[in-house]
Structure formats: structure tokens, C-alpha cells
């Protein structure tokens, strides 16, 4: 599915929700303390760490009256402040994705699916 960014004299500019998810994933993984995106399998309810090329599987983007709602599932480093990381991700995704697309971001919800312990 695509969302219309703008309409020009010669046509329209649309962006796929998958592209928005990839942008949100890049923004989120650049935040301090985020190890990567998580994918929760509905079959076995097991969260697993995704590689960088699978950023979109840990993100759900929905459109509600031309406003975006984004769910981001992450894995973080053990010992980091979860509240601070989540707030940072929410603010960064909302600001940067809004700036890039010009779309209004209604909500960004962060789900911490697990921790990585440094050995």
C-alpha cells in the first residue's frame, strides 16, 4: 500500500508503507542502546534479532486519515535506560520521518522485545 505525499501538475508522488518502515527502522537503530530490530513470530511467540536488511519486519506502519501510526519492536543492550531509549526513538522517528516526508506522525509506539548481554 502507498500513501500520497503530494500532487503535482504532471502527476502524484506516492510512497510505499514499506519504505516508511525502512526509514523508521534506520532512524531507530541509530539511537544509542538499540542493538537491532526484533521480529516476534506469531507462530511460536519468540522474539528474534533481525539483520540490518530486515528492518521492516520489526516495524508496523498504519495510515489513519493521512496520519501515520508506527509500532517499532527493538532489542536493546542490557543495562541501558529503557525509558530514555524509548523516548529517544519516539522523538527521533517522529521528527525525522515527518521532516523527510512532510506527513504527520500521530503516534510512535516502542516495544522492547529483549536484551543483549555483552560477554
Backbone as XML, in Angstrom:
<?xml version="1.0"?>
<chain id="A" units="angstrom">
  <residue number="1" name="UNK">
    <atom name="N" x="0.838" y="-1.177" z="0.000"/>
    <atom name="CA" x="0.000" y="0.000" z="0.000"/>
    <atom name="C" x="0.883" y="1.242" z="0.000"/>
  </residue>
  <residue number="2" name="UNK">
    <atom name="N" x="0.417" y="2.269" z="-0.652"/>
    <atom name="CA" x="1.172" y="3.519" z="-0.729"/>
    <atom name="C" x="0.318" y="4.667" z="-0.197"/>
  </residue>
  <residue number="3" name="UNK">
    <atom name="N" x="0.992" y="5.708" z="0.233"/>
    <atom name="CA" x="0.323" y="6.916" z="0.698"/>
    <atom name="C" x="0.779" y="8.077" z="-0.180"/>
  </residue>
  <residue number="4" name="UNK">
    <atom name="N" x="-0.132" y="8.966" z="-0.487"/>
    <atom name="CA" x="0.171" y="10.093" z="-1.370"/>
    <atom name="C" x="0.926" y="11.169" z="-0.592"/>
  </residue>
  <residue number="5" name="UNK">
    <atom name="N" x="2.105" y="11.530" z="-1.092"/>
    <atom name="CA" x="2.885" y="12.601" z="-0.480"/>
    <atom name="C" x="2.466" y="13.961" z="-1.016"/>
  </residue>
  <residue number="6" name="UNK">
    <atom name="N" x="2.344" y="14.063" z="-2.334"/>
    <atom name="CA" x="1.938" y="15.339" z="-2.929"/>
    <atom name="C" x="1.402" y="15.107" z="-4.333"/>
  </residue>
  <residue number="7" name="UNK">
    <atom name="N" x="0.689" y="16.114" z="-4.807"/>
    <atom name="CA" x="0.144" y="16.058" z="-6.158"/>
    <atom name="C" x="0.735" y="17.210" z="-6.954"/>
  </residue>
  <residue number="8" name="UNK">
    <atom name="N" x="1.292" y="16.873" z="-8.099"/>
    <atom name="CA" x="1.922" y="17.858" z="-8.972"/>
    <atom name="C" x="1.119" y="17.981" z="-10.260"/>
  </residue>
  <residue number="9" name="UNK">
    <atom name="N" x="1.450" y="18.969" z="-11.063"/>
    <atom name="CA" x="0.747" y="19.174" z="-12.331"/>
    <atom name="C" x="0.887" y="17.966" z="-13.254"/>
  </residue>
  <residue number="10" name="UNK">
    <atom name="N" x="2.030" y="17.293" z="-13.189"/>
    <atom name="CA" x="2.288" y="16.165" z="-14.089"/>
    <atom name="C" x="2.011" y="14.802" z="-13.458"/>
  </residue>
  <residue number="11" name="UNK">
    <atom name="N" x="1.532" y="14.779" z="-12.222"/>
    <atom name="CA" x="1.248" y="13.504" z="-11.576"/>
    <atom name="C" x="1.327" y="13.609" z="-10.065"/>
  </residue>
  <residue number="12" name="UNK">
    <atom name="N" x="1.350" y="12.463" z="-9.418"/>
    <atom name="CA" x="1.412" y="12.423" z="-7.959"/>
    <atom name="C" x="2.693" y="11.742" z="-7.500"/>
  </residue>
  <residue number="13" name="UNK">
    <atom name="N" x="3.046" y="12.012" z="-6.251"/>
    <atom name="CA" x="4.191" y="11.356" z="-5.628"/>
    <atom name="C" x="3.652" y="10.514" z="-4.477"/>
  </residue>
  <residue number="14" name="UNK">
    <atom name="N" x="3.828" y="9.207" z="-4.579"/>
    <atom name="CA" x="3.385" y="8.271" z="-3.548"/>
    <atom name="C" x="4.603" y="7.611" z="-2.921"/>
  </residue>
  <residue number="15" name="UNK">
    <atom name="N" x="4.428" y="7.164" z="-1.675"/>
    <atom name="CA" x="5.496" y="6.416" z="-1.012"/>
    <atom name="C" x="4.884" y="5.159" z="-0.397"/>
  </residue>
  <residue number="16" name="UNK">
    <atom name="N" x="5.560" y="4.056" z="-0.577"/>
    <atom name="CA" x="5.102" y="2.776" z="-0.037"/>
    <atom name="C" x="5.279" y="2.757" z="1.482"/>
  </residue>
  <residue number="17" name="UNK">
    <atom name="N" x="4.357" y="2.097" z="2.176"/>
    <atom name="CA" x="4.466" y="1.972" z="3.627"/>
    <atom name="C" x="5.725" y="1.203" z="4.011"/>
  </residue>
  <residue number="18" name="UNK">
    <atom name="N" x="6.143" y="0.280" z="3.149"/>
    <atom name="CA" x="7.369" y="-0.479" z="3.387"/>
    <atom name="C" x="8.595" y="0.442" z="3.401"/>
  </residue>
  <residue number="19" name="UNK">
    <atom name="N" x="8.591" y="1.447" z="2.533"/>
    <atom name="CA" x="9.695" y="2.419" z="2.502"/>
    <atom name="C" x="9.691" y="3.268" z="3.767"/>
  </residue>
  <residue number="20" name="UNK">
    <atom name="N" x="8.510" y="3.634" z="4.250"/>
    <atom name="CA" x="8.413" y="4.389" z="5.504"/>
    <atom name="C" x="8.906" y="3.542" z="6.676"/>
  </residue>
  <residue number="21" name="UNK">
    <atom name="N" x="8.572" y="2.257" z="6.660"/>
    <atom name="CA" x="9.023" y="1.350" z="7.717"/>
    <atom name="C" x="10.542" y="1.229" z="7.714"/>
  </residue>
  <residue number="22" name="UNK">
    <atom name="N" x="11.130" y="1.141" z="6.531"/>
    <atom name="CA" x="12.586" y="1.038" z="6.429"/>
    <atom name="C" x="13.259" y="2.302" z="6.975"/>
  </residue>
  <residue number="23" name="UNK">
    <atom name="N" x="12.711" y="3.469" z="6.647"/>
    <atom name="CA" x="13.249" y="4.737" z="7.175"/>
    <atom name="C" x="13.150" y="4.763" z="8.698"/>
  </residue>
  <residue number="24" name="UNK">
    <atom name="N" x="11.991" y="4.372" z="9.227"/>
    <atom name="CA" x="11.799" y="4.356" z="10.676"/>
    <atom name="C" x="12.780" y="3.389" z="11.337"/>
  </residue>
  <residue number="25" name="UNK">
    <atom name="N" x="13.025" y="2.245" z="10.705"/>
    <atom name="CA" x="13.986" y="1.274" z="11.232"/>
    <atom name="C" x="15.396" y="1.815" z="11.257"/>
  </residue>
  <residue number="26" name="UNK">
    <atom name="N" x="15.792" y="2.509" z="10.203"/>
    <atom name="CA" x="17.131" y="3.121" z="10.160"/>
    <atom name="C" x="17.281" y="4.157" z="11.266"/>
  </residue>
  <residue number="27" name="UNK">
    <atom name="N" x="16.258" y="4.983" z="11.433"/>
    <atom name="CA" x="16.300" y="6.020" z="12.464"/>
    <atom name="C" x="16.398" y="5.376" z="13.844"/>
  </residue>
  <residue number="28" name="UNK">
    <atom name="N" x="15.582" y="4.357" z="14.094"/>
    <atom name="CA" x="15.565" y="3.697" z="15.404"/>
    <atom name="C" x="16.890" y="3.014" z="15.719"/>
  </residue>
  <residue number="29" name="UNK">
    <atom name="N" x="17.474" y="2.322" z="14.738"/>
    <atom name="CA" x="18.718" y="1.594" z="15.011"/>
    <atom name="C" x="19.915" y="2.522" z="15.172"/>
  </residue>
  <residue number="30" name="UNK">
    <atom name="N" x="19.765" y="3.779" z="14.788"/>
    <atom name="CA" x="20.840" y="4.746" z="15.015"/>
    <atom name="C" x="20.796" y="5.352" z="16.413"/>
  </residue>
  <residue number="31" name="UNK">
    <atom name="N" x="19.773" y="5.034" z="17.192"/>
    <atom name="CA" x="19.673" y="5.540" z="18.563"/>
    <atom name="C" x="20.569" y="4.721" z="19.490"/>
  </residue>
  <residue number="32" name="UNK">
    <atom name="N" x="21.200" y="5.392" z="20.438"/>
    <atom name="CA" x="22.105" y="4.743" z="21.382"/>
    <atom name="C" x="21.376" y="3.654" z="22.169"/>
  </residue>
  <residue number="33" name="UNK">
    <atom name="N" x="22.017" y="2.505" z="22.295"/>
    <atom name="CA" x="21.493" y="1.412" z="23.099"/>
    <atom name="C" x="20.645" y="0.416" z="22.333"/>
  </residue>
  <residue number="34" name="UNK">
    <atom name="N" x="20.273" y="0.743" z="21.099"/>
    <atom name="CA" x="19.462" y="-0.175" z="20.297"/>
    <atom name="C" x="20.392" y="-1.138" z="19.572"/>
  </residue>
  <residue number="35" name="UNK">
    <atom name="N" x="20.217" y="-2.419" z="19.829"/>
    <atom name="CA" x="21.020" y="-3.453" z="19.184"/>
    <atom name="C" x="20.487" y="-3.730" z="17.788"/>
  </residue>
  <residue number="36" name="UNK">
    <atom name="N" x="19.177" y="-3.768" z="17.659"/>
    <atom name="CA" x="18.563" y="-4.034" z="16.368"/>
    <atom name="C" x="17.065" y="-4.146" z="16.492"/>
  </residue>
  <residue number="37" name="UNK">
    <atom name="N" x="16.446" y="-4.475" z="15.382"/>
    <atom name="CA" x="15.003" y="-4.652" z="15.348"/>
    <atom name="C" x="14.679" y="-6.079" z="15.776"/>
  </residue>
  <residue number="38" name="UNK">
    <atom name="N" x="13.472" y="-6.262" z="16.304"/>
    <atom name="CA" x="13.031" y="-7.586" z="16.727"/>
    <atom name="C" x="11.825" y="-7.995" z="15.905"/>
  </residue>
  <residue number="39" name="UNK">
    <atom name="N" x="11.734" y="-9.265" z="15.645"/>
    <atom name="CA" x="10.587" y="-9.815" z="14.939"/>
    <atom name="C" x="9.963" y="-10.864" z="15.832"/>
  </residue>
  <residue number="40" name="UNK">
    <atom name="N" x="8.729" y="-10.644" z="16.186"/>
    <atom name="CA" x="8.045" y="-11.608" z="17.035"/>
    <atom name="C" x="7.196" y="-12.512" z="16.154"/>
  </residue>
  <residue number="41" name="UNK">
    <atom name="N" x="7.563" y="-13.760" z="16.160"/>
    <atom name="CA" x="6.840" y="-14.739" z="15.356"/>
    <atom name="C" x="5.501" y="-15.048" z="16.008"/>
  </residue>
  <residue number="42" name="UNK">
    <atom name="N" x="4.442" y="-14.936" z="15.246"/>
    <atom name="CA" x="3.117" y="-15.251" z="15.781"/>
    <atom name="C" x="2.984" y="-16.751" z="16.053"/>
  </residue>
  <residue number="43" name="UNK">
    <atom name="N" x="3.751" y="-17.543" z="15.332"/>
    <atom name="CA" x="3.658" y="-18.993" z="15.473"/>
    <atom name="C" x="4.178" y="-19.459" z="16.835"/>
  </residue>
  <residue number="44" name="UNK">
    <atom name="N" x="5.378" y="-19.016" z="17.210"/>
    <atom name="CA" x="5.959" y="-19.533" z="18.445"/>
    <atom name="C" x="6.172" y="-18.469" z="19.515"/>
  </residue>
  <residue number="45" name="UNK">
    <atom name="N" x="5.715" y="-17.217" z="19.259"/>
    <atom name="CA" x="5.846" y="-16.130" z="20.227"/>
    <atom name="C" x="7.282" y="-15.954" z="20.717"/>
  </residue>
  <residue number="46" name="UNK">
    <atom name="N" x="8.223" y="-16.080" z="19.808"/>
    <atom name="CA" x="9.634" y="-15.936" z="20.150"/>
    <atom name="C" x="10.195" y="-14.721" z="19.430"/>
  </residue>
  <residue number="47" name="UNK">
    <atom name="N" x="10.800" y="-13.812" z="20.181"/>
    <atom name="CA" x="11.381" y="-12.613" z="19.568"/>
    <atom name="C" x="12.799" y="-12.922" z="19.121"/>
  </residue>
  <residue number="48" name="UNK">
    <atom name="N" x="13.126" y="-12.536" z="17.907"/>
    <atom name="CA" x="14.477" y="-12.779" z="17.418"/>
    <atom name="C" x="15.066" y="-11.503" z="16.835"/>
  </residue>
  <residue number="49" name="UNK">
    <atom name="N" x="16.369" y="-11.385" z="16.940"/>
    <atom name="CA" x="17.095" y="-10.232" z="16.426"/>
    <atom name="C" x="17.187" y="-10.331" z="14.911"/>
  </residue>
  <residue number="50" name="UNK">
    <atom name="N" x="16.883" y="-9.224" z="14.251"/>
    <atom name="CA" x="16.916" y="-9.189" z="12.794"/>
    <atom name="C" x="18.189" y="-8.542" z="12.294"/>
  </residue>
  <residue number="51" name="UNK">
    <atom name="N" x="18.622" y="-8.966" z="11.134"/>
    <atom name="CA" x="19.769" y="-8.335" z="10.491"/>
    <atom name="C" x="19.330" y="-7.004" z="9.903"/>
  </residue>
  <residue number="52" name="UNK">
    <atom name="N" x="20.296" y="-6.167" z="9.557"/>
    <atom name="CA" x="20.007" y="-4.828" z="9.043"/>
    <atom name="C" x="19.138" y="-4.830" z="7.791"/>
  </residue>
  <residue number="53" name="UNK">
    <atom name="N" x="19.239" y="-5.863" z="6.965"/>
    <atom name="CA" x="18.433" y="-5.884" z="5.745"/>
    <atom name="C" x="16.984" y="-6.302" z="6.004"/>
  </residue>
  <residue number="54" name="UNK">
    <atom name="N" x="16.648" y="-6.603" z="7.252"/>
    <atom name="CA" x="15.286" y="-6.999" z="7.610"/>
    <atom name="C" x="14.627" y="-5.982" z="8.533"/>
  </residue>
  <residue number="55" name="UNK">
    <atom name="N" x="14.984" y="-4.729" z="8.396"/>
    <atom name="CA" x="14.477" y="-3.692" z="9.290"/>
    <atom name="C" x="12.960" y="-3.592" z="9.299"/>
  </residue>
  <residue number="56" name="UNK">
    <atom name="N" x="12.330" y="-3.836" z="8.188"/>
    <atom name="CA" x="10.892" y="-3.607" z="8.097"/>
    <atom name="C" x="10.059" y="-4.638" z="8.851"/>
  </residue>
  <residue number="57" name="UNK">
    <atom name="N" x="10.602" y="-5.801" z="9.142"/>
    <atom name="CA" x="9.820" y="-6.832" z="9.831"/>
    <atom name="C" x="9.564" y="-6.491" z="11.291"/>
  </residue>
  <residue number="58" name="UNK">
    <atom name="N" x="10.358" y="-5.622" z="11.869"/>
    <atom name="CA" x="10.150" y="-5.206" z="13.253"/>
    <atom name="C" x="9.314" y="-3.948" z="13.368"/>
  </residue>
  <residue number="59" name="UNK">
    <atom name="N" x="8.738" y="-3.501" z="12.252"/>
    <atom name="CA" x="8.007" y="-2.239" z="12.243"/>
    <atom name="C" x="6.666" y="-2.405" z="11.548"/>
  </residue>
  <residue number="60" name="UNK">
    <atom name="N" x="5.659" y="-1.802" z="12.141"/>
    <atom name="CA" x="4.325" y="-1.799" z="11.543"/>
    <atom name="C" x="3.923" y="-0.339" z="11.330"/>
  </residue>
  <residue number="61" name="UNK">
    <atom name="N" x="3.567" y="0.009" z="10.102"/>
    <atom name="CA" x="3.134" y="1.368" z="9.771"/>
    <atom name="C" x="1.686" y="1.307" z="9.309"/>
  </residue>
  <residue number="62" name="UNK">
    <atom name="N" x="0.842" y="2.102" z="9.945"/>
    <atom name="CA" x="-0.561" y="2.190" z="9.556"/>
    <atom name="C" x="-0.905" y="3.636" z="9.249"/>
  </residue>
  <residue number="63" name="UNK">
    <atom name="N" x="-1.850" y="3.835" z="8.345"/>
    <atom name="CA" x="-2.315" y="5.173" z="7.985"/>
    <atom name="C" x="-3.741" y="5.334" z="8.484"/>
  </residue>
  <residue number="64" name="UNK">
    <atom name="N" x="-3.968" y="6.424" z="9.213"/>
    <atom name="CA" x="-5.291" y="6.732" z="9.729"/>
    <atom name="C" x="-5.603" y="8.186" z="9.401"/>
  </residue>
  <residue number="65" name="UNK">
    <atom name="N" x="-6.439" y="8.411" z="8.403"/>
    <atom name="CA" x="-6.806" y="9.768" z="7.972"/>
    <atom name="C" x="-5.572" y="10.614" z="7.658"/>
  </residue>
  <residue number="66" name="UNK">
    <atom name="N" x="-4.691" y="10.099" z="6.828"/>
    <atom name="CA" x="-3.457" y="10.772" z="6.394"/>
    <atom name="C" x="-2.461" y="11.031" z="7.521"/>
  </residue>
  <residue number="67" name="UNK">
    <atom name="N" x="-2.613" y="10.336" z="8.639"/>
    <atom name="CA" x="-1.649" y="10.411" z="9.739"/>
    <atom name="C" x="-1.060" y="9.022" z="9.931"/>
  </residue>
  <residue number="68" name="UNK">
    <atom name="N" x="0.227" y="8.983" z="10.256"/>
    <atom name="CA" x="0.907" y="7.696" z="10.417"/>
    <atom name="C" x="0.928" y="7.257" z="11.872"/>
  </residue>
  <residue number="69" name="UNK">
    <atom name="N" x="0.721" y="5.979" z="12.087"/>
    <atom name="CA" x="0.895" y="5.330" z="13.386"/>
    <atom name="C" x="1.940" y="4.244" z="13.188"/>
  </residue>
  <residue number="70" name="UNK">
    <atom name="N" x="2.990" y="4.290" z="14.005"/>
    <atom name="CA" x="4.131" y="3.399" z="13.805"/>
    <atom name="C" x="4.409" y="2.605" z="15.079"/>
  </residue>
  <residue number="71" name="UNK">
    <atom name="N" x="4.529" y="1.289" z="14.945"/>
    <atom name="CA" x="4.954" y="0.404" z="16.034"/>
    <atom name="C" x="6.358" y="-0.077" z="15.708"/>
  </residue>
  <residue number="72" name="UNK">
    <atom name="N" x="7.265" y="0.036" z="16.687"/>
    <atom name="CA" x="8.659" y="-0.357" z="16.491"/>
    <atom name="C" x="9.039" y="-1.373" z="17.564"/>
  </residue>
  <residue number="73" name="UNK">
    <atom name="N" x="9.503" y="-2.543" z="17.137"/>
    <atom name="CA" x="9.917" y="-3.612" z="18.053"/>
    <atom name="C" x="11.440" y="-3.700" z="18.026"/>
  </residue>
  <residue number="74" name="UNK">
    <atom name="N" x="12.058" y="-3.532" z="19.201"/>
    <atom name="CA" x="13.519" y="-3.459" z="19.263"/>
    <atom name="C" x="14.099" y="-4.424" z="20.288"/>
  </residue>
  <residue number="75" name="UNK">
    <atom name="N" x="15.398" y="-4.645" z="20.149"/>
    <atom name="CA" x="16.204" y="-5.332" z="21.156"/>
    <atom name="C" x="17.274" y="-4.343" z="21.583"/>
  </residue>
  <residue number="76" name="UNK">
    <atom name="N" x="17.476" y="-4.223" z="22.899"/>
    <atom name="CA" x="18.406" y="-3.223" z="23.423"/>
    <atom name="C" x="19.549" y="-3.884" z="24.187"/>
  </residue>
  <residue number="77" name="UNK">
    <atom name="N" x="20.611" y="-3.109" z="24.399"/>
    <atom name="CA" x="21.719" y="-3.570" z="25.235"/>
    <atom name="C" x="21.249" y="-3.680" z="26.678"/>
  </residue>
  <residue number="78" name="UNK">
    <atom name="N" x="21.697" y="-4.724" z="27.362"/>
    <atom name="CA" x="21.358" y="-4.909" z="28.764"/>
    <atom name="C" x="21.967" y="-3.779" z="29.591"/>
  </residue>
  <residue number="79" name="UNK">
    <atom name="N" x="21.181" y="-3.227" z="30.507"/>
    <atom name="CA" x="21.678" y="-2.203" z="31.418"/>
    <atom name="C" x="21.388" y="-0.773" z="31.004"/>
  </residue>
  <residue number="80" name="UNK">
    <atom name="N" x="20.867" y="-0.573" z="29.798"/>
    <atom name="CA" x="20.552" y="0.792" z="29.369"/>
    <atom name="C" x="19.172" y="1.187" z="29.899"/>
  </residue>
  <residue number="81" name="UNK">
    <atom name="N" x="18.946" y="2.481" z="29.985"/>
    <atom name="CA" x="17.681" y="3.001" z="30.479"/>
    <atom name="C" x="16.617" y="2.862" z="29.387"/>
  </residue>
  <residue number="82" name="UNK">
    <atom name="N" x="15.684" y="1.959" z="29.600"/>
    <atom name="CA" x="14.664" y="1.664" z="28.593"/>
    <atom name="C" x="13.778" y="2.873" z="28.323"/>
  </residue>
  <residue number="83" name="UNK">
    <atom name="N" x="13.425" y="3.589" z="29.358"/>
    <atom name="CA" x="12.583" y="4.773" z="29.185"/>
    <atom name="C" x="13.272" y="5.828" z="28.326"/>
  </residue>
  <residue number="84" name="UNK">
    <atom name="N" x="14.564" y="6.046" z="28.572"/>
    <atom name="CA" x="15.321" y="7.040" z="27.803"/>
    <atom name="C" x="15.458" y="6.617" z="26.341"/>
  </residue>
  <residue number="85" name="UNK">
    <atom name="N" x="15.743" y="5.340" z="26.105"/>
    <atom name="CA" x="15.869" y="4.839" z="24.730"/>
    <atom name="C" x="14.537" y="4.965" z="23.992"/>
  </residue>
  <residue number="86" name="UNK">
    <atom name="N" x="13.468" y="4.549" z="24.647"/>
    <atom name="CA" x="12.148" y="4.603" z="24.014"/>
    <atom name="C" x="11.747" y="6.030" z="23.671"/>
  </residue>
  <residue number="87" name="UNK">
    <atom name="N" x="11.979" y="6.948" z="24.601"/>
    <atom name="CA" x="11.666" y="8.358" z="24.356"/>
    <atom name="C" x="12.497" y="8.905" z="23.210"/>
  </residue>
  <residue number="88" name="UNK">
    <atom name="N" x="13.775" y="8.551" z="23.176"/>
    <atom name="CA" x="14.660" y="8.998" z="22.104"/>
    <atom name="C" x="14.175" y="8.492" z="20.743"/>
  </residue>
  <residue number="89" name="UNK">
    <atom name="N" x="13.811" y="7.218" z="20.677"/>
    <atom name="CA" x="13.314" y="6.638" z="19.426"/>
    <atom name="C" x="12.028" y="7.331" z="18.990"/>
  </residue>
  <residue number="90" name="UNK">
    <atom name="N" x="11.100" y="7.492" z="19.926"/>
    <atom name="CA" x="9.828" y="8.141" z="19.597"/>
    <atom name="C" x="10.049" y="9.538" z="19.020"/>
  </residue>
  <residue number="91" name="UNK">
    <atom name="N" x="10.869" y="10.324" z="19.709"/>
    <atom name="CA" x="11.121" y="11.699" z="19.263"/>
    <atom name="C" x="11.858" y="11.746" z="17.929"/>
  </residue>
  <residue number="92" name="UNK">
    <atom name="N" x="12.897" y="10.921" z="17.786"/>
    <atom name="CA" x="13.682" y="10.921" z="16.548"/>
    <atom name="C" x="12.865" y="10.466" z="15.340"/>
  </residue>
  <residue number="93" name="UNK">
    <atom name="N" x="12.120" y="9.387" z="15.493"/>
    <atom name="CA" x="11.319" y="8.879" z="14.379"/>
    <atom name="C" x="10.246" y="9.895" z="13.996"/>
  </residue>
  <residue number="94" name="UNK">
    <atom name="N" x="9.575" y="10.436" z="15.001"/>
    <atom name="CA" x="8.510" y="11.407" z="14.722"/>
    <atom name="C" x="9.065" y="12.634" z="14.000"/>
  </residue>
  <residue number="95" name="UNK">
    <atom name="N" x="10.178" y="13.169" z="14.486"/>
    <atom name="CA" x="10.752" y="14.374" z="13.889"/>
    <atom name="C" x="11.349" y="14.100" z="12.507"/>
  </residue>
  <residue number="96" name="UNK">
    <atom name="N" x="12.255" y="13.108" z="12.429"/>
    <atom name="CA" x="12.971" y="12.874" z="11.174"/>
    <atom name="C" x="12.066" y="12.356" z="10.055"/>
  </residue>
  <residue number="97" name="UNK">
    <atom name="N" x="11.180" y="11.434" z="10.367"/>
    <atom name="CA" x="10.283" y="10.910" z="9.336"/>
    <atom name="C" x="9.295" y="11.988" z="8.884"/>
  </residue>
  <residue number="98" name="UNK">
    <atom name="N" x="8.841" y="12.800" z="9.817"/>
    <atom name="CA" x="7.967" y="13.916" z="9.460"/>
    <atom name="C" x="8.678" y="14.930" z="8.589"/>
  </residue>
  <residue number="99" name="UNK">
    <atom name="N" x="9.944" y="15.178" z="8.908"/>
    <atom name="CA" x="10.743" y="16.134" z="8.131"/>
    <atom name="C" x="11.008" y="15.612" z="6.716"/>
  </residue>
  <residue number="100" name="UNK">
    <atom name="N" x="11.317" y="14.337" z="6.600"/>
    <atom name="CA" x="11.624" y="13.726" z="5.300"/>
    <atom name="C" x="10.392" y="13.693" z="4.395"/>
  </residue>
  <residue number="101" name="UNK">
    <atom name="N" x="9.236" y="13.321" z="4.964"/>
    <atom name="CA" x="8.047" y="13.082" z="4.146"/>
    <atom name="C" x="7.041" y="14.228" z="4.137"/>
  </residue>
  <residue number="102" name="UNK">
    <atom name="N" x="7.066" y="15.044" z="5.173"/>
    <atom name="CA" x="6.053" y="16.090" z="5.296"/>
    <atom name="C" x="4.732" y="15.557" z="5.836"/>
  </residue>
  <residue number="103" name="UNK">
    <atom name="N" x="4.705" y="14.282" z="6.219"/>
    <atom name="CA" x="3.489" y="13.675" z="6.762"/>
    <atom name="C" x="3.411" y="13.893" z="8.265"/>
  </residue>
  <residue number="104" name="UNK">
    <atom name="N" x="2.189" y="13.877" z="8.786"/>
    <atom name="CA" x="2.005" y="14.000" z="10.227"/>
    <atom name="C" x="2.106" y="12.614" z="10.856"/>
  </residue>
  <residue number="105" name="UNK">
    <atom name="N" x="2.945" y="12.508" z="11.880"/>
    <atom name="CA" x="3.103" y="11.246" z="12.604"/>
    <atom name="C" x="2.244" y="11.346" z="13.860"/>
  </residue>
  <residue number="106" name="UNK">
    <atom name="N" x="1.181" y="10.572" z="13.907"/>
    <atom name="CA" x="0.262" y="10.640" z="15.040"/>
    <atom name="C" x="0.835" y="9.949" z="16.273"/>
  </residue>
  <residue number="107" name="UNK">
    <atom name="N" x="1.435" y="8.765" z="16.067"/>
    <atom name="CA" x="1.998" y="8.048" z="17.213"/>
    <atom name="C" x="3.172" y="7.179" z="16.790"/>
  </residue>
  <residue number="108" name="UNK">
    <atom name="N" x="4.102" y="7.031" z="17.721"/>
    <atom name="CA" x="5.216" y="6.091" z="17.576"/>
    <atom name="C" x="5.244" y="5.293" z="18.873"/>
  </residue>
  <residue number="109" name="UNK">
    <atom name="N" x="4.974" y="4.012" z="18.790"/>
    <atom name="CA" x="4.976" y="3.141" z="19.963"/>
    <atom name="C" x="6.171" y="2.202" z="19.878"/>
  </residue>
  <residue number="110" name="UNK">
    <atom name="N" x="6.911" y="2.109" z="20.988"/>
    <atom name="CA" x="8.124" y="1.293" z="21.038"/>
    <atom name="C" x="7.884" y="0.086" z="21.941"/>
  </residue>
  <residue number="111" name="UNK">
    <atom name="N" x="8.248" y="-1.086" z="21.443"/>
    <atom name="CA" x="8.121" y="-2.328" z="22.196"/>
    <atom name="C" x="9.505" y="-2.939" z="22.344"/>
  </residue>
  <residue number="112" name="UNK">
    <atom name="N" x="9.978" y="-3.051" z="23.578"/>
    <atom name="CA" x="11.271" y="-3.691" z="23.831"/>
    <atom name="C" x="11.004" y="-5.188" z="23.954"/>
  </residue>
  <residue number="113" name="UNK">
    <atom name="N" x="11.518" y="-5.948" z="22.996"/>
    <atom name="CA" x="11.257" y="-7.385" z="22.924"/>
    <atom name="C" x="12.338" y="-8.225" z="23.591"/>
  </residue>
  <residue number="114" name="UNK">
    <atom name="N" x="13.477" y="-7.599" z="23.904"/>
    <atom name="CA" x="14.538" y="-8.371" z="24.532"/>
    <atom name="C" x="15.781" y="-7.543" z="24.771"/>
  </residue>
  <residue number="115" name="UNK">
    <atom name="N" x="16.776" y="-8.206" z="25.385"/>
    <atom name="CA" x="18.041" y="-7.566" z="25.731"/>
    <atom name="C" x="19.197" y="-8.385" z="25.188"/>
  </residue>
  <residue number="116" name="UNK">
    <atom name="N" x="20.288" y="-7.713" z="24.880"/>
    <atom name="CA" x="21.516" y="-8.409" z="24.516"/>
    <atom name="C" x="22.524" y="-8.151" z="25.622"/>
  </residue>
  <residue number="117" name="UNK">
    <atom name="N" x="23.068" y="-9.220" z="26.157"/>
    <atom name="CA" x="24.058" y="-9.120" z="27.225"/>
    <atom name="C" x="25.443" y="-9.195" z="26.606"/>
  </residue>
  <residue number="118" name="UNK">
    <atom name="N" x="26.285" y="-8.217" z="26.918"/>
    <atom name="CA" x="27.670" y="-8.220" z="26.431"/>
    <atom name="C" x="28.457" y="-9.276" z="27.193"/>
  </residue>
  <residue number="119" name="UNK">
    <atom name="N" x="29.244" y="-10.051" z="26.491"/>
    <atom name="CA" x="30.039" y="-11.098" z="27.155"/>
    <atom name="C" x="31.457" y="-10.660" z="27.344"/>
  </residue>
</chain>
